[in-house]
Amino acid sequence: MTGGRRFLAKVYVSLKPTVNDPEGNTIAGALGALGFNVEGVRSGRFFQVTLDAADGPGAEKQVAEMCSRLLANPVIETYTFEVAEVQTNRLS
Amino acid sequence: MTGGRRFLAKVYVSLKPTVNDPEGNTIAGALGALGFNVEGVRSGRFFQVTLDAADGPGAEKQVAEMCSRLLANPVIETYTFEVAEVQTNRLS
């Protein structure tokens, strides 16, 4: 069931606010040592997923399922994403 | 030199397109095995930095410097960021 259109999804995964973030704390400390006025840093992950789908809502549904099944850990992480169609140069 | 206003910067760091991305390739393979129509995945990092600055342009200048000095590796990565002021409830 290959869809006819191509989409690029940008997925942002971050730790829930109550979860401890040692990587972010380390980066905040390093930025402070470099002289920046940093109050805090939260670290996360960023994925650019290229996928095929029949239409925009279909692509969004697929991406939401990817997030909940593989890309994010729902116990400690939250995710947001945005999906945009990619123009391909295929002859139609 | 603590600035008077607080800003939240969202920083997106990704590998340059020509750089090999084993993590992204592994995720793309796993998504394909789950039945998704994925053409490719590029992995990256996402930081939310809370900082103090005198004004918006000052905050953007600080964040650009953080990226080039610590958050991204300019040899293999590119970065983008967006900065927005955070409303605090301080009594003025």
Short mmCIF file of C-alpha atoms in Angstrom, two decimals:
data_model
loop_
_atom_site.label_atom_id
_atom_site.label_comp_id
_atom_site.label_asym_id
_atom_site.label_seq_id
_atom_site.Cartn_x
_atom_site.Cartn_y
_atom_site.Cartn_z
CA MET A 1 0.00 0.00 0.00
CA THR A 2 2.49 2.61 -1.16
CA GLY A 3 0.92 6.07 -1.10
CA GLY A 4 1.20 8.36 -4.06
CA ARG A 5 2.60 11.44 -2.34
CA ARG A 6 5.74 12.11 -0.38
CA PHE A 7 5.85 13.91 2.97
CA LEU A 8 8.55 15.14 5.31
CA ALA A 9 7.74 14.90 9.01
CA LYS A 10 9.77 16.79 11.60
CA VAL A 11 9.43 15.04 14.94
CA TYR A 12 10.53 16.63 18.23
CA VAL A 13 10.86 14.33 21.23
CA SER A 14 11.56 15.78 24.66
CA LEU A 15 11.58 14.54 28.22
CA LYS A 16 8.52 15.26 30.32
CA PRO A 17 9.09 18.29 32.58
CA THR A 18 9.17 16.18 35.73
CA VAL A 19 11.85 13.80 34.42
CA ASN A 20 15.44 14.45 35.43
CA ASP A 21 17.68 15.43 32.50
CA PRO A 22 21.39 14.93 33.32
CA GLU A 23 22.48 15.74 29.76
CA GLY A 24 20.60 19.03 29.81
CA ASN A 25 21.99 19.89 33.25
CA THR A 26 25.54 19.20 32.05
CA ILE A 27 25.06 21.39 28.98
CA ALA A 28 23.56 24.17 31.11
CA GLY A 29 26.60 24.01 33.39
CA ALA A 30 28.99 24.14 30.44
CA LEU A 31 27.16 27.11 28.90
CA GLY A 32 27.29 28.91 32.24
CA ALA A 33 31.03 28.26 32.44
CA LEU A 34 31.38 29.83 28.98
CA GLY A 35 29.72 32.99 30.30
CA PHE A 36 26.16 32.63 29.02
CA ASN A 37 23.18 33.68 31.17
CA VAL A 38 21.48 30.29 30.97
CA GLU A 39 18.68 29.43 33.35
CA GLY A 40 18.28 25.82 32.20
CA VAL A 41 18.57 23.40 29.29
CA ARG A 42 16.33 20.47 28.38
CA SER A 43 17.73 18.01 25.87
CA GLY A 44 15.74 16.00 23.37
CA ARG A 45 15.80 14.34 19.99
CA PHE A 46 14.86 15.51 16.53
CA PHE A 47 13.95 13.24 13.59
CA GLN A 48 13.26 14.07 9.98
CA VAL A 49 11.19 11.24 8.53
CA THR A 50 10.47 11.03 4.80
CA LEU A 51 7.43 8.91 4.12
CA ASP A 52 4.86 8.09 1.47
CA ALA A 53 1.15 8.44 2.09
CA ALA A 54 -2.05 8.98 0.15
CA ASP A 55 -2.75 12.40 1.69
CA GLY A 56 -1.85 14.77 4.54
CA PRO A 57 -4.14 13.33 7.22
CA GLY A 58 -2.91 9.83 6.31
CA ALA A 59 0.69 10.97 6.73
CA GLU A 60 -0.08 12.57 10.11
CA LYS A 61 -1.77 9.41 11.30
CA GLN A 62 1.27 7.34 10.30
CA VAL A 63 3.68 9.72 12.04
CA ALA A 64 1.66 9.74 15.28
CA GLU A 65 1.75 5.95 15.26
CA MET A 66 5.53 5.93 14.58
CA CYS A 67 6.03 8.21 17.58
CA SER A 68 3.97 6.13 19.97
CA ARG A 69 5.36 2.80 18.76
CA LEU A 70 9.05 3.55 18.20
CA LEU A 71 10.36 7.11 18.25
CA ALA A 72 9.32 8.21 21.74
CA ASN A 73 9.12 6.47 25.08
CA PRO A 74 5.63 7.40 26.30
CA VAL A 75 6.56 6.75 29.92
CA ILE A 76 9.07 9.59 30.15
CA GLU A 77 8.85 11.53 26.89
CA THR A 78 6.42 13.72 24.97
CA TYR A 79 6.51 14.42 21.25
CA THR A 80 5.26 16.94 18.75
CA PHE A 81 5.55 16.83 14.99
CA GLU A 82 4.76 18.75 11.84
CA VAL A 83 4.17 17.21 8.42
CA ALA A 84 4.64 18.93 5.07
CA GLU A 85 4.34 17.59 1.55
CA VAL A 86 7.54 17.34 -0.45
CA GLN A 87 7.38 18.32 -4.09
CA THR A 88 8.91 15.59 -6.20
CA ASN A 89 9.92 15.97 -9.81
CA ARG A 90 8.31 12.77 -11.00
CA LEU A 91 6.69 12.84 -14.42
CA SER A 92 2.99 12.37 -13.76
CA MET B 1 25.57 41.21 33.10
CA THR B 2 22.23 39.53 33.73
CA GLY B 3 19.63 40.67 31.20
CA GLY B 4 16.24 41.75 32.32
CA ARG B 5 14.08 39.52 30.14
CA ARG B 6 13.74 35.78 29.84
CA PHE B 7 13.71 33.88 26.55
CA LEU B 8 13.16 30.28 25.47
CA ALA B 9 15.27 29.13 22.53
CA LYS B 10 14.42 25.95 20.64
CA VAL B 11 17.56 24.67 18.93
CA TYR B 12 17.49 21.96 16.26
CA VAL B 13 20.79 20.30 15.39
CA SER B 14 20.99 17.88 12.48
CA LEU B 15 23.71 16.14 10.54
CA LYS B 16 24.71 17.67 7.22
CA PRO B 17 23.03 15.83 4.33
CA THR B 18 26.29 14.28 3.13
CA VAL B 19 27.18 12.81 6.53
CA ASN B 20 26.34 9.16 7.14
CA ASP B 21 23.66 8.65 9.81
CA PRO B 22 23.70 5.09 11.18
CA GLU B 23 21.12 5.89 13.89
CA GLY B 24 18.69 7.27 11.31
CA ASN B 25 19.26 4.29 9.02
CA THR B 26 18.56 1.88 11.88
CA ILE B 27 15.35 3.70 12.79
CA ALA B 28 14.25 3.74 9.13
CA GLY B 29 14.80 -0.03 8.96
CA ALA B 30 12.83 -0.60 12.17
CA LEU B 31 9.95 1.57 10.94
CA GLY B 32 9.91 -0.35 7.66
CA ALA B 33 9.78 -3.64 9.60
CA LEU B 34 6.75 -2.27 11.48
CA GLY B 35 4.99 -1.72 8.15
CA PHE B 36 5.45 2.01 7.59
CA ASN B 37 6.17 3.43 4.12
CA VAL B 38 9.35 5.20 5.18
CA GLU B 39 11.80 6.45 2.60
CA GLY B 40 14.44 7.64 5.05
CA VAL B 41 15.11 9.01 8.54
CA ARG B 42 17.68 11.59 9.64
CA SER B 43 18.34 11.82 13.35
CA GLY B 44 19.33 14.93 15.25
CA ARG B 45 19.17 16.69 18.58
CA PHE B 46 16.76 19.17 20.06
CA PHE B 47 17.52 21.58 22.91
CA GLN B 48 15.28 23.94 24.81
CA VAL B 49 17.47 26.64 26.33
CA THR B 50 16.05 29.16 28.81
CA LEU B 51 18.21 32.26 28.96
CA ASP B 52 18.22 35.85 30.11
CA ALA B 53 18.99 38.71 27.76
CA ALA B 54 18.29 42.41 27.41
CA ASP B 55 16.21 42.02 24.24
CA GLY B 56 15.30 39.65 21.39
CA PRO B 57 18.27 40.36 19.10
CA GLY B 58 20.60 39.98 22.10
CA ALA B 59 19.07 36.59 22.89
CA GLU B 60 19.42 35.44 19.28
CA LYS B 61 23.05 36.50 19.21
CA GLN B 62 23.72 34.53 22.41
CA VAL B 63 21.99 31.42 21.07
CA ALA B 64 23.89 31.52 17.77
CA GLU B 65 27.12 31.69 19.74
CA MET B 66 26.04 28.79 22.01
CA CYS B 67 25.37 26.69 18.90
CA SER B 68 28.70 27.39 17.26
CA ARG B 69 30.71 27.02 20.48
CA LEU B 70 29.03 24.07 22.21
CA LEU B 71 25.71 22.70 20.99
CA ALA B 72 26.62 21.75 17.41
CA ASN B 73 29.71 20.35 15.77
CA PRO B 74 30.21 22.68 12.78
CA VAL B 75 32.26 20.10 10.91
CA ILE B 76 29.40 17.64 10.47
CA GLU B 77 26.25 19.36 11.76
CA THR B 78 23.99 22.27 10.93
CA TYR B 79 21.64 24.03 13.31
CA THR B 80 18.57 26.20 13.27
CA PHE B 81 16.86 27.86 16.19
CA GLU B 82 13.91 30.02 17.14
CA VAL B 83 13.75 32.35 20.13
CA ALA B 84 10.60 33.53 21.92
CA GLU B 85 10.18 35.65 25.01
CA VAL B 86 8.81 33.93 28.09
CA GLN B 87 6.29 35.84 30.16
CA THR B 88 7.35 35.76 33.78
CA ASN B 89 5.16 36.68 36.71
CA ARG B 90 7.68 38.89 38.43
CA LEU B 91 6.33 41.97 40.14
CA SER B 92 7.77 44.89 38.23
#
